[in-house]
Structures are given as structure tokens and as C-alpha cells.
mmCIF file with all atom_site columns, C-alpha atoms and ligand atoms in Angstrom:
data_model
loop_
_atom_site.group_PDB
_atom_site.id
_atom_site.type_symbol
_atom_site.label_atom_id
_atom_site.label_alt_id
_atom_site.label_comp_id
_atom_site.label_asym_id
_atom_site.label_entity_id
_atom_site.label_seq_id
_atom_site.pdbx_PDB_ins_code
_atom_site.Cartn_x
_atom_site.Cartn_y
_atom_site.Cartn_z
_atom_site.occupancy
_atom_site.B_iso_or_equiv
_atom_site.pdbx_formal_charge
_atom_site.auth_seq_id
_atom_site.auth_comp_id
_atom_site.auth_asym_id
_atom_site.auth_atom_id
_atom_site.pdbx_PDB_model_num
ATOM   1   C  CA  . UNK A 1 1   ? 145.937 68.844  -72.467 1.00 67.00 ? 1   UNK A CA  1
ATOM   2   C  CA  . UNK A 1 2   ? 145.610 72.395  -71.956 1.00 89.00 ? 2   UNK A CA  1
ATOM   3   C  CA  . UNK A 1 3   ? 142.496 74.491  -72.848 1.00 94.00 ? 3   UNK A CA  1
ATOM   4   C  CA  . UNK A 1 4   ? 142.893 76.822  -75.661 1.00 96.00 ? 4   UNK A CA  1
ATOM   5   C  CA  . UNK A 1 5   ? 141.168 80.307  -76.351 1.00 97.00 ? 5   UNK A CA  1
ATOM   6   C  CA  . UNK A 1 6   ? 139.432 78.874  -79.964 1.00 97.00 ? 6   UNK A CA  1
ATOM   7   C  CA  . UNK A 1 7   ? 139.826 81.496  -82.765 1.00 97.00 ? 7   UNK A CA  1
ATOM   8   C  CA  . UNK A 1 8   ? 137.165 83.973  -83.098 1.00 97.00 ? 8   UNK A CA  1
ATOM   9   C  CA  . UNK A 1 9   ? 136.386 83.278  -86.390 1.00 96.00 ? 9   UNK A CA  1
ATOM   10  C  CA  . UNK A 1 10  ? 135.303 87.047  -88.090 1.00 98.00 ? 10  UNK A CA  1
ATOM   11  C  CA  . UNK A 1 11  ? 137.085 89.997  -87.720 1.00 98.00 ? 11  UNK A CA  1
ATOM   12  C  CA  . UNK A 1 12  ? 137.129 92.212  -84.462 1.00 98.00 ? 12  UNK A CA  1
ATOM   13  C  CA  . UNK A 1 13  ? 135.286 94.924  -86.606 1.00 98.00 ? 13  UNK A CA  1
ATOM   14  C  CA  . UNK A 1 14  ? 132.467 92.017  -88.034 1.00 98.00 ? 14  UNK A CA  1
ATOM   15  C  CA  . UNK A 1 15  ? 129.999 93.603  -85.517 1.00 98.00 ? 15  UNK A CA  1
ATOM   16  C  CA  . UNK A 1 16  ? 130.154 96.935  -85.680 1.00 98.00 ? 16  UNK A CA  1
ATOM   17  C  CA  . UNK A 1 17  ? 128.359 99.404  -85.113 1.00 98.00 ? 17  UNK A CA  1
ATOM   18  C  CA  . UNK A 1 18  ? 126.374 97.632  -82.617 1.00 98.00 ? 18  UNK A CA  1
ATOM   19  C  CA  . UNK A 1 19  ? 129.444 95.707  -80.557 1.00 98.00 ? 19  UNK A CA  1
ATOM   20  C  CA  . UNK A 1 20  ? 132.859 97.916  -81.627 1.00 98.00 ? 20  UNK A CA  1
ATOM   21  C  CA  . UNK A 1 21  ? 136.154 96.422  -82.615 1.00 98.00 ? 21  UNK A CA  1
ATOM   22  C  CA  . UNK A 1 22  ? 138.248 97.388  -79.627 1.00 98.00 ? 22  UNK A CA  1
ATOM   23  C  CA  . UNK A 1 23  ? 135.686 95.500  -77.129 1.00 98.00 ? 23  UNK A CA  1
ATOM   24  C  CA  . UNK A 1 24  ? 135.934 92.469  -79.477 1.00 98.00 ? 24  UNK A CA  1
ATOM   25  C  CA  . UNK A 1 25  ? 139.687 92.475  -79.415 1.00 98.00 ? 25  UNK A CA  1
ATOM   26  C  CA  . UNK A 1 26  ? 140.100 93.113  -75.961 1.00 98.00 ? 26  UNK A CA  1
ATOM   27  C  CA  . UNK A 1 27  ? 137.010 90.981  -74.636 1.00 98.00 ? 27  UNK A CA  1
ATOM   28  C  CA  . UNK A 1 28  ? 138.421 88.276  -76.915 1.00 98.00 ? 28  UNK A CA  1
ATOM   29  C  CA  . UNK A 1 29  ? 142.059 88.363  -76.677 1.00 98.00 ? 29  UNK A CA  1
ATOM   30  C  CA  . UNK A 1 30  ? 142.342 89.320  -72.931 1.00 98.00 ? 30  UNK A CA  1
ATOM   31  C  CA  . UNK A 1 31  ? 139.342 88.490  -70.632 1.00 98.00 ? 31  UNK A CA  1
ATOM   32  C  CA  . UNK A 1 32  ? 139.068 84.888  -72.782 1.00 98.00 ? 32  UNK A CA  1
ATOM   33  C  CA  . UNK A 1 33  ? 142.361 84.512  -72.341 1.00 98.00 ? 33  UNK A CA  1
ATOM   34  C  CA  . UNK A 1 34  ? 142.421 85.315  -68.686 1.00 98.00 ? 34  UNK A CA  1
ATOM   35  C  CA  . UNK A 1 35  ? 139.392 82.882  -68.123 1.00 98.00 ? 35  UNK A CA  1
ATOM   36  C  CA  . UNK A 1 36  ? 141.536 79.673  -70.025 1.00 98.00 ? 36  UNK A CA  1
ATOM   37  C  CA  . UNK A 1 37  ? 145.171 81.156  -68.138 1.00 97.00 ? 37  UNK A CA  1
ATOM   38  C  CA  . UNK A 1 38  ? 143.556 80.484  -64.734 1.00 98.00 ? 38  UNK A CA  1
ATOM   39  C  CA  . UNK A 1 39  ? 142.075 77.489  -65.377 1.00 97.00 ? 39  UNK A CA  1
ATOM   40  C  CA  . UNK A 1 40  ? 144.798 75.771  -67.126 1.00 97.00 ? 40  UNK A CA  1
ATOM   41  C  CA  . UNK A 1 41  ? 146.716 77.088  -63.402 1.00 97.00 ? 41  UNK A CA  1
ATOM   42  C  CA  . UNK A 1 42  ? 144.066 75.764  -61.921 1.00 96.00 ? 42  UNK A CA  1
ATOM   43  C  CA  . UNK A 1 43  ? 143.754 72.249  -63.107 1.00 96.00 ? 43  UNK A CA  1
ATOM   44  C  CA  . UNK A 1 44  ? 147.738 72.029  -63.171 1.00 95.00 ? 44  UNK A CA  1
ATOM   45  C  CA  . UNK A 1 45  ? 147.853 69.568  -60.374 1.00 94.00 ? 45  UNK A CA  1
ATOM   46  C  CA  . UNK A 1 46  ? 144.880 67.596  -61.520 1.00 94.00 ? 46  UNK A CA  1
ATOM   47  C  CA  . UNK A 1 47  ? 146.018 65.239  -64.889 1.00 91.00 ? 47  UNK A CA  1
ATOM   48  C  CA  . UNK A 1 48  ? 142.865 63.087  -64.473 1.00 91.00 ? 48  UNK A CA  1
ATOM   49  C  CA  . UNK A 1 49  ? 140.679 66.331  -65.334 1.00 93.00 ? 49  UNK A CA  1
ATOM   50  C  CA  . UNK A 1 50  ? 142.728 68.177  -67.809 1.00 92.00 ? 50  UNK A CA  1
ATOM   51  C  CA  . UNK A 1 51  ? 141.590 65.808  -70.120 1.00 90.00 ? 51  UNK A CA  1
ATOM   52  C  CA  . UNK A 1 52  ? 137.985 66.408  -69.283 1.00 93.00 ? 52  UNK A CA  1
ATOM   53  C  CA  . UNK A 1 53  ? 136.118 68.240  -71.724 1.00 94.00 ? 53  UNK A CA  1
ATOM   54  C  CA  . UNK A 1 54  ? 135.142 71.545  -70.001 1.00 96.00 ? 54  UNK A CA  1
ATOM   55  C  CA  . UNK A 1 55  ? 131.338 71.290  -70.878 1.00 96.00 ? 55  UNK A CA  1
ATOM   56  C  CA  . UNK A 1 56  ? 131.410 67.610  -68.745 1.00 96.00 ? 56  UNK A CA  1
ATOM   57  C  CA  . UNK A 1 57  ? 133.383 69.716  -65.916 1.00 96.00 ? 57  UNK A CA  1
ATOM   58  C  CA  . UNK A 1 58  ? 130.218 72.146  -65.490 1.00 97.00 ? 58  UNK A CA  1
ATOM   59  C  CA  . UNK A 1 59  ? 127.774 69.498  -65.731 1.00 96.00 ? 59  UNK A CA  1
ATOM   60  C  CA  . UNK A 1 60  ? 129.443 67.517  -62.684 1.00 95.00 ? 60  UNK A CA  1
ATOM   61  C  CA  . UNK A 1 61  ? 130.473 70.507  -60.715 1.00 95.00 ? 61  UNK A CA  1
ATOM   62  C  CA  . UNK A 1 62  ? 129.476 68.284  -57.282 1.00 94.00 ? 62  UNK A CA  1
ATOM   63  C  CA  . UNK A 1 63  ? 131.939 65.883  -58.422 1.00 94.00 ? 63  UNK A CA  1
ATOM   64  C  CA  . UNK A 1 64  ? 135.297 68.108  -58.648 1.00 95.00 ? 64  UNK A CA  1
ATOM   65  C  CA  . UNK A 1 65  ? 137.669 67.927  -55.892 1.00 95.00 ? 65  UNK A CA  1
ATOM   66  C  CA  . UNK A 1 66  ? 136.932 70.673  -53.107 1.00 95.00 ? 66  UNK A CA  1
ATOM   67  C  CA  . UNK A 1 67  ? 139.884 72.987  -53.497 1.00 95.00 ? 67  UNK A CA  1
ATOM   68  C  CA  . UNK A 1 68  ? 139.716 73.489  -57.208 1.00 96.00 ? 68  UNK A CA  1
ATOM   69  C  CA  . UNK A 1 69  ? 135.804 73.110  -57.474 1.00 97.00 ? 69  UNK A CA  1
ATOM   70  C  CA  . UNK A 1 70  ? 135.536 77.034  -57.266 1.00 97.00 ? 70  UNK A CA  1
ATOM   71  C  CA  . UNK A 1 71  ? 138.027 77.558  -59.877 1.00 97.00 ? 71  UNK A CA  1
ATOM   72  C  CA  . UNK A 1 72  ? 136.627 75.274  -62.088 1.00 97.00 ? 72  UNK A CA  1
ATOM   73  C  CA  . UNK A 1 73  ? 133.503 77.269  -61.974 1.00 97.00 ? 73  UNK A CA  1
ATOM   74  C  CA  . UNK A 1 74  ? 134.411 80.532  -62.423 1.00 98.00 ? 74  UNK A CA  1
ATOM   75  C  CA  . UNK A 1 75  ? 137.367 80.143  -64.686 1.00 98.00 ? 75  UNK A CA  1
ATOM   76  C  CA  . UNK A 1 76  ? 135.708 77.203  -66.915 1.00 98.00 ? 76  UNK A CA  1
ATOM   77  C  CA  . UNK A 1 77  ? 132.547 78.836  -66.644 1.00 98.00 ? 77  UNK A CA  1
ATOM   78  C  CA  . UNK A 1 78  ? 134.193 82.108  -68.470 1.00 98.00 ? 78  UNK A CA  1
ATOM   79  C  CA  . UNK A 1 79  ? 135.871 80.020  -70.721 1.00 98.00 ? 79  UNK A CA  1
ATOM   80  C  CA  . UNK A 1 80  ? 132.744 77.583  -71.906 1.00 98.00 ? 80  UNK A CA  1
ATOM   81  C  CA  . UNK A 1 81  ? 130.541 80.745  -72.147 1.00 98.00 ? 81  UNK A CA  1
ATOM   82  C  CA  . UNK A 1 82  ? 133.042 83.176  -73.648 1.00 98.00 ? 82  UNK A CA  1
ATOM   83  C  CA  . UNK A 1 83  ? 133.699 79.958  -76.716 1.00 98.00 ? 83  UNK A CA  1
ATOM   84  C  CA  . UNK A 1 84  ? 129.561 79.622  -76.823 1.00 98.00 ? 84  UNK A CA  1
ATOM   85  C  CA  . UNK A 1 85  ? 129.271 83.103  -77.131 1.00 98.00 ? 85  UNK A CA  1
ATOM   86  C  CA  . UNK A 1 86  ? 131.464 84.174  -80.003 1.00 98.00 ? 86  UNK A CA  1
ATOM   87  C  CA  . UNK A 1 87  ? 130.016 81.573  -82.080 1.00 98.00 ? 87  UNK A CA  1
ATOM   88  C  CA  . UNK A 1 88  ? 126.392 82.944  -81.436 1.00 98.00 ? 88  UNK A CA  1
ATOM   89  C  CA  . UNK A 1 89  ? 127.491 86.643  -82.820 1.00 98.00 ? 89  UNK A CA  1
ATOM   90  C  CA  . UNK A 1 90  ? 126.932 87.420  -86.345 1.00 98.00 ? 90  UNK A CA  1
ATOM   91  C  CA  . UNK A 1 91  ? 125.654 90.802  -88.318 1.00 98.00 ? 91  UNK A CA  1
ATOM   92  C  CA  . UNK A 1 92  ? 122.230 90.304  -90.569 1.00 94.00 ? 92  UNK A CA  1
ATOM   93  C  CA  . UNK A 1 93  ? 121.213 86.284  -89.995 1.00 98.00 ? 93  UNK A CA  1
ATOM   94  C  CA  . UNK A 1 94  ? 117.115 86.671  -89.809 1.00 98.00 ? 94  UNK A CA  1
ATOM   95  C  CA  . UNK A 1 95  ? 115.602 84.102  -87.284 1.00 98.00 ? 95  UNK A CA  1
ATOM   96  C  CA  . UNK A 1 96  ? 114.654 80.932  -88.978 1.00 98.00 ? 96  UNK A CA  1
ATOM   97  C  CA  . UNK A 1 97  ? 111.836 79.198  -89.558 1.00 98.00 ? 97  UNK A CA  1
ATOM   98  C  CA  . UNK A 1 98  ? 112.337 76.738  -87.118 1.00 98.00 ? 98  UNK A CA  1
ATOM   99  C  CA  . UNK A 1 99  ? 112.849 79.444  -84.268 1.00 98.00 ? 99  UNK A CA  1
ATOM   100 C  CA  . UNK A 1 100 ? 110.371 81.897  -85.325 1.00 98.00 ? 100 UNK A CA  1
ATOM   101 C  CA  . UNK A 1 101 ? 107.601 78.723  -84.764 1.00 98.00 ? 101 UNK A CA  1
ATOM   102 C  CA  . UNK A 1 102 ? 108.919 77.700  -81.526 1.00 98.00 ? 102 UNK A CA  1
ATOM   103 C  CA  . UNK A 1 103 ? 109.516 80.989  -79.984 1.00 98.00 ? 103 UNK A CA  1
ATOM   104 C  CA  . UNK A 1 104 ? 105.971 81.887  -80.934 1.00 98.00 ? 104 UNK A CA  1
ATOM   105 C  CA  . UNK A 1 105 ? 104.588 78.466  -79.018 1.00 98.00 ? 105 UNK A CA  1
ATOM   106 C  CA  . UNK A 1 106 ? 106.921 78.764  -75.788 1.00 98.00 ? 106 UNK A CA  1
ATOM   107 C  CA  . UNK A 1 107 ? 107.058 83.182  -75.646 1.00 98.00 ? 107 UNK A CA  1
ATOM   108 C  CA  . UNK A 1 108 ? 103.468 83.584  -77.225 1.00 98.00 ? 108 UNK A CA  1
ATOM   109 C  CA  . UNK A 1 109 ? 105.361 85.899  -79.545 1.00 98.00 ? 109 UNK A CA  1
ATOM   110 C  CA  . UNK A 1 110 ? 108.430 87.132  -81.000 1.00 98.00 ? 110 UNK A CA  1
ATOM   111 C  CA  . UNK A 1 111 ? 108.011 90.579  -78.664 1.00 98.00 ? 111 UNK A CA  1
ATOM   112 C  CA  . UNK A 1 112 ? 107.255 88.681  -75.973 1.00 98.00 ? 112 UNK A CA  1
ATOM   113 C  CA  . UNK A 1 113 ? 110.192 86.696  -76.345 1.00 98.00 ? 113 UNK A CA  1
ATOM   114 C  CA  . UNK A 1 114 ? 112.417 89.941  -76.541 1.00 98.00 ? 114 UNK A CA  1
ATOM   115 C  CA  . UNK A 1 115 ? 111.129 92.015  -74.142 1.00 98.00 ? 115 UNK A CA  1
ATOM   116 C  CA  . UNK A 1 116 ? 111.550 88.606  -71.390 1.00 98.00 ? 116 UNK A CA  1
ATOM   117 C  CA  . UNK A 1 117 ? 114.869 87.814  -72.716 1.00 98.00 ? 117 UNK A CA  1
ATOM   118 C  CA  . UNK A 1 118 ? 115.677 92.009  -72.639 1.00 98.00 ? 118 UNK A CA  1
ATOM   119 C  CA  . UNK A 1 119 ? 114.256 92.221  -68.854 1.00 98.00 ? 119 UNK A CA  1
ATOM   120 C  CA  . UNK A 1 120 ? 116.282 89.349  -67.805 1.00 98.00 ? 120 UNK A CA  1
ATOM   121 C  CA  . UNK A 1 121 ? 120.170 90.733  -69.128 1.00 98.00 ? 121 UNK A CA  1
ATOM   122 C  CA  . UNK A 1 122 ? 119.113 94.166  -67.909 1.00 98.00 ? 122 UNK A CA  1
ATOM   123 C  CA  . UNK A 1 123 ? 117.578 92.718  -64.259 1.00 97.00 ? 123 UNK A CA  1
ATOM   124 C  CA  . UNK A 1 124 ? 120.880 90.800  -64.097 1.00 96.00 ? 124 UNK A CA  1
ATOM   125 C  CA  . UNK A 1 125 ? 122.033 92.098  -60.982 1.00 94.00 ? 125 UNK A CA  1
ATOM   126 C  CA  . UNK A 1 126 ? 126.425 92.638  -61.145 1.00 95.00 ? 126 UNK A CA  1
ATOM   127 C  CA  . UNK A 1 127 ? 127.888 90.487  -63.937 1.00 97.00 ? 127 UNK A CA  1
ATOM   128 C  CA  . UNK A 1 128 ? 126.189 87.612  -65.214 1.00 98.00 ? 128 UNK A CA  1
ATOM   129 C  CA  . UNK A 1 129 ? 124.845 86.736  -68.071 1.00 98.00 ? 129 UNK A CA  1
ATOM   130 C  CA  . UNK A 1 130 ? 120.890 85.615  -69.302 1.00 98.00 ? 130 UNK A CA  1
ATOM   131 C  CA  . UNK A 1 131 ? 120.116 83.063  -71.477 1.00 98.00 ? 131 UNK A CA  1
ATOM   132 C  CA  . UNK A 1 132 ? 117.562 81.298  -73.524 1.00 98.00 ? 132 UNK A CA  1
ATOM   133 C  CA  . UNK A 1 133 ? 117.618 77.632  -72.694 1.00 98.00 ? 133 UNK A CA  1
ATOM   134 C  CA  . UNK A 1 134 ? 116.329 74.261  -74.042 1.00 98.00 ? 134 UNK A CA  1
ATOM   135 C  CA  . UNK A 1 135 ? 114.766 72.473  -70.455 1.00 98.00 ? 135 UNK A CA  1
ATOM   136 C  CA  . UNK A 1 136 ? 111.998 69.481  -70.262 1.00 96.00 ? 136 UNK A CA  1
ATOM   137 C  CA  . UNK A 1 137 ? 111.517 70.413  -74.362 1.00 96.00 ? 137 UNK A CA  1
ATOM   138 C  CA  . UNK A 1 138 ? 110.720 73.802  -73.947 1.00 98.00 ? 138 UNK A CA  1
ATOM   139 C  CA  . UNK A 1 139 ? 112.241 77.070  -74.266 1.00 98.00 ? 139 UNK A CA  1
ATOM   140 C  CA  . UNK A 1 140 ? 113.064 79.419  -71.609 1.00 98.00 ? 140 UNK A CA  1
ATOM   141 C  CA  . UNK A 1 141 ? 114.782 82.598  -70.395 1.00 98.00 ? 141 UNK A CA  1
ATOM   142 C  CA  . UNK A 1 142 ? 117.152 82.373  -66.917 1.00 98.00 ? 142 UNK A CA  1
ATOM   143 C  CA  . UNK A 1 143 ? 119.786 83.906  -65.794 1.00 98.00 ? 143 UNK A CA  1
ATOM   144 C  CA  . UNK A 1 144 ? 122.825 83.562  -64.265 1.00 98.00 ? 144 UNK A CA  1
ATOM   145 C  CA  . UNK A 1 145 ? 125.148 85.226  -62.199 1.00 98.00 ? 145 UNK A CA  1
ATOM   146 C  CA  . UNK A 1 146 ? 129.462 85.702  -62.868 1.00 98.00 ? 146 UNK A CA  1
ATOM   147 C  CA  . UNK A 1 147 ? 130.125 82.862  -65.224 1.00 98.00 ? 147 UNK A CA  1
ATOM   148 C  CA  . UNK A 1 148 ? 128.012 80.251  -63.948 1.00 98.00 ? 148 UNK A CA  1
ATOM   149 C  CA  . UNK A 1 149 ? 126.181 78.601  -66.958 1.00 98.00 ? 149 UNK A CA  1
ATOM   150 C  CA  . UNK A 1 150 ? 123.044 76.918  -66.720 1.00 98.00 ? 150 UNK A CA  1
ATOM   151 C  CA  . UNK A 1 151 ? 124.083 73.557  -68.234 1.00 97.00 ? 151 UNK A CA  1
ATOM   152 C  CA  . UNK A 1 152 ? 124.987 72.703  -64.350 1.00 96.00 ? 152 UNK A CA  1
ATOM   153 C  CA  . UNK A 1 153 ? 121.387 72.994  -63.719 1.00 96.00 ? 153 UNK A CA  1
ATOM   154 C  CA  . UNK A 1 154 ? 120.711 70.216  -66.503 1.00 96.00 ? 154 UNK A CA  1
ATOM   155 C  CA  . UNK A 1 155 ? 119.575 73.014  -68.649 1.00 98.00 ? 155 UNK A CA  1
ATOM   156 C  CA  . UNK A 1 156 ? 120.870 73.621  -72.889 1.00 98.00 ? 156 UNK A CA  1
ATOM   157 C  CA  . UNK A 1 157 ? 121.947 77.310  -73.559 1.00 98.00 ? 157 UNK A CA  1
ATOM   158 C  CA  . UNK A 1 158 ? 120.954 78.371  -76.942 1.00 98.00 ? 158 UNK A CA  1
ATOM   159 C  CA  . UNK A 1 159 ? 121.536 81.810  -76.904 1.00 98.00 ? 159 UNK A CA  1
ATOM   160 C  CA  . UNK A 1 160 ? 123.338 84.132  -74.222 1.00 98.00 ? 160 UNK A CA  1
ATOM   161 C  CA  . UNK A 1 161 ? 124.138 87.574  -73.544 1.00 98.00 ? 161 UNK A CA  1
ATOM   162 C  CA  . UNK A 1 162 ? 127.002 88.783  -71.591 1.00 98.00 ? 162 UNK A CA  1
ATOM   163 C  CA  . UNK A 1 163 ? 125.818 91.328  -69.181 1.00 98.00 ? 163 UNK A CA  1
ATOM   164 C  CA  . UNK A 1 164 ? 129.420 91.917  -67.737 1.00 98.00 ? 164 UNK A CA  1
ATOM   165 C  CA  . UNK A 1 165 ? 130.269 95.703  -68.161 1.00 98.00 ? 165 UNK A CA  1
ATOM   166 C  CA  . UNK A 1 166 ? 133.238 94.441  -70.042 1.00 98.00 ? 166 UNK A CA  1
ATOM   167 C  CA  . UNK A 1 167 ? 130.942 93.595  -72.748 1.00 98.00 ? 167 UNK A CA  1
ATOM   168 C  CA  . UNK A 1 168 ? 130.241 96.935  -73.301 1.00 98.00 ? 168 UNK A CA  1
ATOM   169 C  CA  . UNK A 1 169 ? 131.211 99.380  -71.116 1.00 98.00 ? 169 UNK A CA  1
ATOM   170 C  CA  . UNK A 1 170 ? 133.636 101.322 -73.696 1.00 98.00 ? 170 UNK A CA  1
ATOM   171 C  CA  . UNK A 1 171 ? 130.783 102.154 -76.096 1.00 98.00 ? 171 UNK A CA  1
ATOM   172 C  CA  . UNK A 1 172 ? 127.558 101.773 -74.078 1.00 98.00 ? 172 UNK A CA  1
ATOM   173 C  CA  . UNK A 1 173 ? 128.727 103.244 -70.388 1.00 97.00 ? 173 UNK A CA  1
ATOM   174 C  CA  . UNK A 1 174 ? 126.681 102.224 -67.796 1.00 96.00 ? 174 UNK A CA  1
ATOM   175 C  CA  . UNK A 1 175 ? 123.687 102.252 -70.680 1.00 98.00 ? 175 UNK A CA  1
ATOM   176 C  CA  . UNK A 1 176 ? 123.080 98.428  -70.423 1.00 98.00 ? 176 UNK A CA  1
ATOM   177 C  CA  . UNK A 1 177 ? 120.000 98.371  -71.826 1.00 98.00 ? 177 UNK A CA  1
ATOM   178 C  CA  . UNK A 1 178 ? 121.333 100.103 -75.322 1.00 98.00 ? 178 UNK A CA  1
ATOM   179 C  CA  . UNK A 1 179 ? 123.929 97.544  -75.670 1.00 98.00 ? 179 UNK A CA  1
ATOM   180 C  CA  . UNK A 1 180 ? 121.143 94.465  -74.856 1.00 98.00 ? 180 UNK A CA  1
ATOM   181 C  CA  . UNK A 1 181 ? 119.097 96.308  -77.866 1.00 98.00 ? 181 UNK A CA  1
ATOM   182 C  CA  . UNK A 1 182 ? 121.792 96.525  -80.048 1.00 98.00 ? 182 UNK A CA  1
ATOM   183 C  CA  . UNK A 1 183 ? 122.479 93.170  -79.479 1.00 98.00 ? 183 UNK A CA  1
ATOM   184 C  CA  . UNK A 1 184 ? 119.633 92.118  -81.131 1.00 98.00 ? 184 UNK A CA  1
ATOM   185 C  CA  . UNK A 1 185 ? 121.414 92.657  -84.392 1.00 98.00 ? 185 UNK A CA  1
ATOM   186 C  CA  . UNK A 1 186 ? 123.772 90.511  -84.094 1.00 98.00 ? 186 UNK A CA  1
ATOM   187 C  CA  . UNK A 1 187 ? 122.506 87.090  -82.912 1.00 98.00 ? 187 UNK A CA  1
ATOM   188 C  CA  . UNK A 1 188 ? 123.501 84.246  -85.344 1.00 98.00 ? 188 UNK A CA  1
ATOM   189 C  CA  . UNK A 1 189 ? 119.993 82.441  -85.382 1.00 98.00 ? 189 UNK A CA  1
ATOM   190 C  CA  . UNK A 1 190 ? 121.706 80.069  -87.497 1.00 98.00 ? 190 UNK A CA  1
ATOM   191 C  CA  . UNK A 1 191 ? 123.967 78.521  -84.739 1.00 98.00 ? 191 UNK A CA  1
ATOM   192 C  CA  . UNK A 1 192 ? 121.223 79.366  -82.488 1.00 98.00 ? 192 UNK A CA  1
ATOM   193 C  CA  . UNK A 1 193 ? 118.631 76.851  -84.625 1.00 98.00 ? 193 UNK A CA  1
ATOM   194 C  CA  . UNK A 1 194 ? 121.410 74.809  -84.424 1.00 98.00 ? 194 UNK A CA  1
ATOM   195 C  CA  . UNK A 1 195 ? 121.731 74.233  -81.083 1.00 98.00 ? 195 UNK A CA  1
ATOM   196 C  CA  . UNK A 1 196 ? 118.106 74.148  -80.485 1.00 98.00 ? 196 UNK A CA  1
ATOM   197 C  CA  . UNK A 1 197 ? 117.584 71.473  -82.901 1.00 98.00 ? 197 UNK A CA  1
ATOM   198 C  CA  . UNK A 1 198 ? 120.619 69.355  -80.993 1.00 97.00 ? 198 UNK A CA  1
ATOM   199 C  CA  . UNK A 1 199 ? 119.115 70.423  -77.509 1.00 97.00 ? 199 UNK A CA  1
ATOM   200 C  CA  . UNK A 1 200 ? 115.818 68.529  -78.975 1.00 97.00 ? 200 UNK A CA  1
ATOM   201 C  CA  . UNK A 1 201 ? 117.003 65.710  -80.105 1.00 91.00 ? 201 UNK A CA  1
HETATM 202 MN MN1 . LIG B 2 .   ? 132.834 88.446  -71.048 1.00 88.33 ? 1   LIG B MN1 1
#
């Protein structure tokens, strides 16, 4: 079965002003797209693993054959954090409950949290992304470089940030660190409880 760019789900525009329509529609419909092209190329030759979810693919990197491991990696990679990520963008959700207790008892406090989580997408060296991550029961902030995602390190993403300048290079430049604030205002803590509450079970 081939993999399939899933549908964004809001408009291009949902996010604005803080991530603007044409980065949406181009990060969306074109670097996505790339990322699922190449790997669907990619796994052509390989029937056995085209029906491999691509989240079990990461998690086993050691076990993909040689010449395709790479590919796998990068191109998966884009395409498992690129589906995560669109999911995890939405205007005006406040953080829950839930998140607001256990980001106090793992950061020490909300700013704490934000200014770790901040340090790490803007200390991302090149294109990567950082994360905050479910590991041993407690929360965390890593990050990672290209599209490597940290569920091959037995870790659970929860939230991420795509530090790759073509998240945000038409409206923030080189400013990084404006587009990682802005970003703030547009995490979905909903999905984000979510997955915390399935990374805990
Ligand atoms: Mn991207």
C-alpha cells in the first residue's frame, strides 16, 4: 500500500497571523508530499515493508535492509513528523488541566517549560526539529536533527516544532526565534493531552 499525505484538516489560513497561509499550503502540499513521493520510491522494491505502518518502520530502524535504511529515515521520518505535526497546530486551545499539572512537576513551571522547550528549537543547529517527549514516565525536551524522530530512541513525541527554515522562512526570515514564539499560539494542547495521556498508559 502506498503512503498517503493525510488531509490537513483546517484551512491553510487557520493559523494566521502567527504561521501564514502560503507556508501552510506549500509546507503541506509540497515538502509533505515530497517526503511520502520518495518514500513510496523508496520502498518500491520492498512489498514486505510497504505494508508496515511507518511509525513501526522508525521504531526498528536497525532492522531495515541496508540500502533503503537511509531512505526510510529521512523520507519516513518527514512524513511521520510532518502527519504528527499538523495535527498538533490549532489557534486558541488553552493547556489543560492535565498538562498544566504535569508540566509544573517535570519543568518546575510553565516558564520553565517554555523557555527549555524555546532554547532547544532555537539551539537546533541546521534543520531539525525539538520536541517534548513522554520517556521512563516523565516529560522531557530533546531534539533532533533533519527528520529523525525520537520514537527510534524508544521515546513518545507529544509536541514538536519544526525548526526547518521551510517552516518559516517566508514570514519570519532567518528570525527563528519569532516564529518559535509565535508558535506558542498555536499548539493544540488538546491532541497534545492526548497523546500524553496514551504515552502514559
Ligand atoms: Mn517541514
Amino acid at each position: 500500500m502506498k503512503q498517503e499525505v493525510p488531509p490537513l484538516g483546517y484551512a491553510y489560513d487557520a493559523l494566521e497571523p502567527y504561521i501564514d497561509e502560503t507556508t501552510m499550503k506549500i509546507h503541506h502540499d509540497k515538502h509533505h508530499q515530497a517526503y511520502v513521493d520518495k518514500l513510496n520510491a523508496a520502498l518500491e522494491p520492498f512489498a514486505g515493508l510497504q505494508k508496515v505502518p511507518v511509525e513501526v518502520l522508525l521504531k526498528s530502524l536497525s532492522t531495515i535492509p541496508e540500502n533503503v535504511r537511509t531512505a526510510v529515515r529521512n523520507h519516513g521520518g518527514g512524513h511521520y513528523n510532518h502527519s504528527l505535526f499538523w495535527k498538533l497546530l490549532k489557534k486558541d486551545v488553552p493547556v489543560t488541566k492535565t498538562m498544566s499539572l504535569a508540566i509544573d512537576k517535570d519543568f518546575g513551571s510553565f516558564d520553565n517549560f517554555k523557555k527549555q522547550f524555546t532554547d532547544s528549537a532555537i539551539g537546533r543547529f541546521g534543520s531539525g526539529w525539538a520536541w517534548l517527549v513522554v520517556s521512563n514516565g516523565k516529560l522531557e525536551i530533546v531534539s533532533t536533527a533533519n527528520q529523525d524522530n525520537p520514537i527510534s530512541e524508544g521515546k513518545h513525541p507529544i509536541l514538536g516544532i519544526d525548526v526547518w527554515e521551510h517552516a518559516y522562512y517566508l514570514k519570519y526570515q532567518q528570525k527563528r526565534a519569532d516564529y518559535v514564539a509565535a508558535f506558542f499560539s498555536v499548539i493544540n494542547w488538546d491532541e497534545v493531552n492526548k497523546l500524553y495521556k496514551e504515552a502514559m498508559k
